[in-house]
mmCIF file of C-alpha atoms and ligand atoms in Angstrom:
data_model
loop_
_atom_site.group_PDB
_atom_site.id
_atom_site.type_symbol
_atom_site.label_atom_id
_atom_site.label_comp_id
_atom_site.label_asym_id
_atom_site.label_seq_id
_atom_site.Cartn_x
_atom_site.Cartn_y
_atom_site.Cartn_z
ATOM 1 C CA MET A 674 19.418 -12.653 -5.673
ATOM 2 C CA THR A 675 17.137 -11.085 -3.066
ATOM 3 C CA GLN A 676 13.542 -12.239 -3.570
ATOM 4 C CA VAL A 677 10.984 -9.553 -2.776
ATOM 5 C CA LEU A 678 7.218 -9.972 -2.712
ATOM 6 C CA VAL A 679 5.273 -6.822 -3.554
ATOM 7 C CA ALA A 680 1.665 -7.474 -2.464
ATOM 8 C CA TYR A 681 -1.183 -5.014 -2.690
ATOM 9 C CA GLY A 682 -4.863 -4.518 -2.022
ATOM 10 C CA THR A 683 -6.969 -2.324 -4.273
ATOM 11 C CA ARG A 684 -10.547 -1.402 -5.145
ATOM 12 C CA TYR A 685 -10.010 0.685 -8.261
ATOM 13 C CA GLY A 686 -6.472 -0.169 -9.400
ATOM 14 C CA SER A 687 -4.430 2.876 -8.377
ATOM 15 C CA THR A 688 -2.547 0.950 -5.667
ATOM 16 C CA ARG A 689 -1.840 -1.906 -8.091
ATOM 17 C CA GLU A 690 -0.189 0.539 -10.522
ATOM 18 C CA VAL A 691 1.951 1.969 -7.720
ATOM 19 C CA ALA A 692 2.884 -1.571 -6.583
ATOM 20 C CA CYS A 693 4.014 -2.380 -10.147
ATOM 21 C CA THR A 694 6.178 0.769 -10.241
ATOM 22 C CA VAL A 695 7.695 -0.052 -6.839
ATOM 23 C CA ALA A 696 8.476 -3.585 -8.055
ATOM 24 C CA ALA A 697 10.002 -2.320 -11.315
ATOM 25 C CA THR A 698 12.177 0.131 -9.377
ATOM 26 C CA LEU A 699 13.339 -2.609 -6.987
ATOM 27 C CA GLY A 700 14.108 -4.721 -10.052
ATOM 28 C CA GLU A 701 16.348 -1.931 -11.370
ATOM 29 C CA GLN A 702 18.201 -2.116 -8.036
ATOM 30 C CA GLY A 703 18.976 -5.797 -8.621
ATOM 31 C CA MET A 704 16.118 -7.351 -6.624
ATOM 32 C CA ASP A 705 13.975 -10.176 -7.949
ATOM 33 C CA THR A 706 10.322 -9.223 -7.459
ATOM 34 C CA ASP A 707 6.929 -10.913 -7.568
ATOM 35 C CA VAL A 708 3.865 -8.668 -7.690
ATOM 36 C CA LYS A 709 0.687 -10.230 -6.302
ATOM 37 C CA GLN A 710 -2.726 -9.263 -5.027
ATOM 38 C CA ALA A 711 -2.608 -9.611 -1.239
ATOM 39 C CA ARG A 712 -5.498 -12.060 -1.295
ATOM 40 C CA GLU A 713 -3.548 -14.422 -3.584
ATOM 41 C CA VAL A 714 -0.607 -14.704 -1.191
ATOM 42 C CA ARG A 715 -0.629 -18.118 0.480
ATOM 43 C CA SER A 716 2.693 -17.806 2.339
ATOM 44 C CA LEU A 717 5.783 -15.621 2.615
ATOM 45 C CA GLU A 718 8.067 -18.622 2.344
ATOM 46 C CA GLY A 719 10.879 -18.128 -0.154
ATOM 47 C CA TYR A 720 10.842 -14.336 0.128
ATOM 48 C CA ASP A 721 13.676 -12.375 1.735
ATOM 49 C CA ALA A 722 11.571 -9.217 2.090
ATOM 50 C CA VAL A 723 8.023 -7.992 1.526
ATOM 51 C CA VAL A 724 6.570 -4.675 0.376
ATOM 52 C CA LEU A 725 2.862 -4.156 1.028
ATOM 53 C CA GLY A 726 0.696 -1.562 -0.679
ATOM 54 C CA THR A 727 -2.717 -0.528 0.572
ATOM 55 C CA PRO A 728 -5.200 2.231 -0.099
ATOM 56 C CA LEU A 729 -6.779 3.898 2.929
ATOM 57 C CA TYR A 730 -10.547 3.610 3.082
ATOM 58 C CA MET A 731 -12.385 5.328 5.923
ATOM 59 C CA GLY A 732 -9.118 5.422 7.863
ATOM 60 C CA ALA A 733 -8.487 1.691 7.504
ATOM 61 C CA LEU A 734 -6.084 -0.465 5.512
ATOM 62 C CA HIS A 735 -7.534 -2.496 2.638
ATOM 63 C CA LYS A 736 -9.074 -5.674 4.083
ATOM 64 C CA ASP A 737 -6.854 -8.014 2.030
ATOM 65 C CA VAL A 738 -3.698 -6.314 3.303
ATOM 66 C CA ARG A 739 -4.995 -6.428 6.868
ATOM 67 C CA ALA A 740 -5.702 -10.146 6.449
ATOM 68 C CA LEU A 741 -2.238 -10.766 4.999
ATOM 69 C CA LEU A 742 -0.605 -8.949 7.927
ATOM 70 C CA GLU A 743 -2.650 -10.853 10.487
ATOM 71 C CA LYS A 744 -2.188 -14.255 8.854
ATOM 72 C CA ASN A 745 1.573 -13.818 8.450
ATOM 73 C CA ARG A 746 2.411 -12.001 11.645
ATOM 74 C CA VAL A 747 4.815 -14.727 12.835
ATOM 75 C CA ALA A 748 6.676 -14.819 9.490
ATOM 76 C CA LEU A 749 6.875 -11.017 9.548
ATOM 77 C CA GLU A 750 8.844 -11.213 12.822
ATOM 78 C CA HIS A 751 11.790 -12.438 10.750
ATOM 79 C CA THR A 752 10.956 -11.178 7.243
ATOM 80 C CA PRO A 753 11.665 -7.476 6.794
ATOM 81 C CA PHE A 754 8.726 -5.618 5.352
ATOM 82 C CA ALA A 755 7.906 -2.133 4.158
ATOM 83 C CA LEU A 756 4.462 -0.687 3.636
ATOM 84 C CA PHE A 757 3.052 2.121 1.540
ATOM 85 C CA ALA A 758 -0.433 3.562 1.644
ATOM 86 C CA LEU A 759 -2.319 5.603 -0.916
ATOM 87 C CA GLY A 760 -4.321 8.214 0.874
ATOM 88 C CA PRO A 761 -5.576 11.610 0.007
ATOM 89 C CA ILE A 762 -7.296 11.850 -3.348
ATOM 90 C CA LYS A 763 -5.459 15.032 -4.336
ATOM 91 C CA ALA A 764 -2.147 16.690 -3.577
ATOM 92 C CA ASP A 765 -3.838 19.848 -2.189
ATOM 93 C CA ASP A 766 -5.194 17.831 0.743
ATOM 94 C CA GLY A 767 -1.689 17.135 2.053
ATOM 95 C CA ILE A 768 -0.723 13.746 3.454
ATOM 96 C CA ASP A 769 -0.547 14.465 7.199
ATOM 97 C CA GLY A 770 -4.105 13.304 7.927
ATOM 98 C CA SER A 771 -3.637 10.100 5.939
ATOM 99 C CA ARG A 772 -0.274 9.467 7.584
ATOM 100 C CA ALA A 773 -1.945 9.720 10.999
ATOM 101 C CA GLN A 774 -4.616 7.274 9.797
ATOM 102 C CA LEU A 775 -1.934 4.824 8.664
ATOM 103 C CA ILE A 776 -0.081 5.005 11.987
ATOM 104 C CA GLU A 777 -3.313 4.483 13.919
ATOM 105 C CA ALA A 778 -4.412 1.579 11.702
ATOM 106 C CA LEU A 779 -1.022 -0.160 12.049
ATOM 107 C CA ALA A 780 -1.018 0.294 15.819
ATOM 108 C CA LYS A 781 -4.229 -1.744 16.021
ATOM 109 C CA LEU A 782 -2.611 -4.741 14.310
ATOM 110 C CA PRO A 783 -0.420 -7.272 16.092
ATOM 111 C CA VAL A 784 2.452 -6.912 13.643
ATOM 112 C CA PRO A 785 6.062 -5.743 13.974
ATOM 113 C CA THR A 786 7.016 -2.226 12.945
ATOM 114 C CA PRO A 787 7.762 -2.004 9.212
ATOM 115 C CA ALA A 788 11.363 -1.281 8.209
ATOM 116 C CA ALA A 789 9.977 1.627 6.148
ATOM 117 C CA LYS A 790 6.580 3.143 5.492
ATOM 118 C CA ALA A 791 5.218 5.907 3.292
ATOM 119 C CA VAL A 792 1.977 7.591 2.302
ATOM 120 C CA PHE A 793 1.447 8.780 -1.249
ATOM 121 C CA VAL A 794 -1.320 10.800 -2.822
ATOM 122 C CA GLY A 795 -3.761 8.422 -4.520
ATOM 123 C CA ALA A 796 -6.231 8.707 -7.370
ATOM 124 C CA TYR A 797 -9.984 9.169 -7.463
ATOM 125 C CA ASP A 798 -12.635 8.860 -10.128
ATOM 126 C CA PRO A 799 -16.243 9.268 -8.924
ATOM 127 C CA THR A 800 -17.579 7.690 -12.134
ATOM 128 C CA ARG A 801 -15.865 4.359 -11.320
ATOM 129 C CA LEU A 802 -17.008 3.939 -7.731
ATOM 130 C CA GLY A 803 -18.862 0.829 -6.648
ATOM 131 C CA PHE A 804 -22.344 1.111 -5.174
ATOM 132 C CA LYS A 805 -21.249 1.300 -1.534
ATOM 133 C CA ASP A 806 -18.581 3.947 -2.158
ATOM 134 C CA LYS A 807 -21.056 5.946 -4.289
ATOM 135 C CA MET A 808 -23.478 5.947 -1.367
ATOM 136 C CA ILE A 809 -20.749 7.065 1.061
ATOM 137 C CA THR A 810 -19.516 9.896 -1.152
ATOM 138 C CA ALA A 811 -23.080 11.043 -1.859
ATOM 139 C CA LEU A 812 -23.486 11.963 1.801
ATOM 140 C CA PRO A 813 -23.093 15.731 2.196
ATOM 141 C CA ALA A 814 -20.891 15.090 5.257
ATOM 142 C CA SER A 815 -18.408 13.017 3.224
ATOM 143 C CA PRO A 816 -15.089 14.803 2.541
ATOM 144 C CA LEU A 817 -15.372 13.373 -0.992
ATOM 145 C CA HIS A 818 -18.858 14.798 -1.615
ATOM 146 C CA GLY A 819 -18.865 16.673 -4.934
ATOM 147 C CA GLU A 820 -15.201 15.911 -5.655
ATOM 148 C CA VAL A 821 -14.198 15.570 -9.290
ATOM 149 C CA ALA A 822 -11.673 13.049 -10.661
ATOM 150 C CA HIS A 823 -8.027 13.502 -9.703
ATOM 151 C CA ASP A 824 -4.848 11.580 -10.282
ATOM 152 C CA ASP A 825 -2.046 13.416 -8.498
ATOM 153 C CA ARG A 826 0.103 10.349 -7.895
ATOM 154 C CA ASP A 827 3.691 11.534 -7.591
ATOM 155 C CA TRP A 828 5.578 8.921 -9.589
ATOM 156 C CA GLN A 829 8.898 10.592 -8.920
ATOM 157 C CA ALA A 830 8.375 10.373 -5.140
ATOM 158 C CA ILE A 831 7.165 6.774 -5.472
ATOM 159 C CA ARG A 832 10.250 5.718 -7.459
ATOM 160 C CA ALA A 833 12.558 7.611 -5.083
ATOM 161 C CA TRP A 834 11.026 5.809 -2.075
ATOM 162 C CA ALA A 835 11.389 2.435 -3.785
ATOM 163 C CA ARG A 836 15.049 3.138 -4.593
ATOM 164 C CA GLU A 837 15.683 4.022 -0.957
ATOM 165 C CA LEU A 838 13.921 0.855 0.256
ATOM 166 C CA VAL A 839 16.796 -1.402 -0.656
ATOM 167 C CA GLU A 840 18.889 -0.185 2.273
ATOM 168 C CA PRO A 841 16.377 -0.635 5.176
ATOM 169 C CA LEU A 842 15.104 -3.937 3.780
ATOM 170 C CA THR A 843 18.607 -5.356 3.346
ATOM 171 C CA ARG A 844 19.718 -4.085 6.764
ATOM 172 C CA ALA A 845 16.744 -5.795 8.413
ATOM 173 C CA MET A 846 17.451 -9.172 6.784
ATOM 174 C CA ALA A 847 18.742 -11.834 9.152
ATOM 175 C CA PRO A 848 22.436 -12.473 8.565
ATOM 176 C CA ALA A 849 23.157 -15.938 7.143
ATOM 177 C CA ILE A 850 24.633 -18.223 9.798
HETATM 178 C C1 LIG B 1574 -15.182 5.921 -0.247
HETATM 179 C C2 LIG B 1574 -13.726 6.346 -0.139
HETATM 180 C C3 LIG B 1574 -13.156 6.513 1.109
HETATM 181 C C4 LIG B 1574 -11.823 6.911 1.228
HETATM 182 N N1 LIG B 1574 -11.293 7.082 2.469
HETATM 183 C C5 LIG B 1574 -10.030 7.537 2.601
HETATM 184 C C6 LIG B 1574 -9.469 7.761 3.893
HETATM 185 O O1 LIG B 1574 -10.076 7.522 4.932
HETATM 186 N N2 LIG B 1574 -8.216 8.261 3.960
HETATM 187 C C7 LIG B 1574 -7.469 8.544 2.854
HETATM 188 O O2 LIG B 1574 -6.345 9.016 2.980
HETATM 189 N N3 LIG B 1574 -7.958 8.301 1.604
HETATM 190 C C8 LIG B 1574 -9.211 7.808 1.450
HETATM 191 N N4 LIG B 1574 -9.722 7.562 0.209
HETATM 192 C C9 LIG B 1574 -8.873 7.749 -0.986
HETATM 193 C C10 LIG B 1574 -8.286 6.424 -1.517
HETATM 194 O O3 LIG B 1574 -7.408 5.847 -0.582
HETATM 195 C C11 LIG B 1574 -7.557 6.700 -2.835
HETATM 196 O O4 LIG B 1574 -8.519 7.093 -3.785
HETATM 197 C C12 LIG B 1574 -6.771 5.505 -3.353
HETATM 198 O O5 LIG B 1574 -5.935 5.912 -4.419
HETATM 199 C C13 LIG B 1574 -7.671 4.378 -3.817
HETATM 200 O O6 LIG B 1574 -6.886 3.238 -4.118
HETATM 201 P P1 LIG B 1574 -7.352 2.073 -5.117
HETATM 202 O O7 LIG B 1574 -7.603 2.693 -6.473
HETATM 203 O O8 LIG B 1574 -6.164 1.154 -5.142
HETATM 204 O O9 LIG B 1574 -8.554 1.416 -4.534
HETATM 205 C C14 LIG B 1574 -11.045 7.149 0.052
HETATM 206 C C15 LIG B 1574 -11.625 6.960 -1.206
HETATM 207 C C16 LIG B 1574 -12.949 6.561 -1.315
HETATM 208 C C17 LIG B 1574 -13.550 6.385 -2.685
#
C-alpha cells in the first residue's frame, strides 16, 4: 500500500482540519496515511509520497513547513510531494493574491517543484488571535483590520483536490527496479 505522510503547520487549527480531510480522502482512494504536525516529522523515510499543508502568514509559509522543506530537500528530490496553502480569510477576497504569495515563497526555497499545489480559502477568528497577530491586525494598514470571523473553507474543493492528487503523486513515484 502507498504510504503517504500528510504534514502541516498551523497557528489556529484551520490547516490541521484541512490536512485531516485531505488524509481521509486519500485513505478513501486506497492510500495509507499518517497525519503529523510538520515540527514532529523527523524523517521522510518509509513514505512513498508527502502532502504538506501550510497557512500563509504575511506572504510566507508557516515556519514549521519551511523548516521541513529545508531539512528534507534531498529526500524530496526522490519523494513526490504536493503542497496546499490556506490563504485568504474569506471567499470574497479571491485566491489570486495568495496564490502569487505561495509561488513567490516556494521560489525562495531550495526545493524541487511540487507534483501538485493548491491554495484554498482559510478561516479567521479575531477573538482567537495570539498577541502578535492581534497587534498586526490592529494596525489600520492591515488588510485584516476590523475583519469579523469567517470560515469559508470549501470542503468540496478540498476533497476534490485530494482525490485528484493520487494521479500526480503516483506518476512521480520512482518505478521499482
Ligand atoms: C496576522 C495574519 C496574517 C495573515 N497573512 C496572510 C497572508 O499574507 N496571505 C494570506 O493569503 N492569508 C493570510 N492570513 C490568513 C491565514 O492564512 C488563514 O487565516 C489561515 O486559515 C490560518 O491558518 P491556521 O488556522 O492553520 O493558522 C493571515 C492571517 C492572520 C491572522
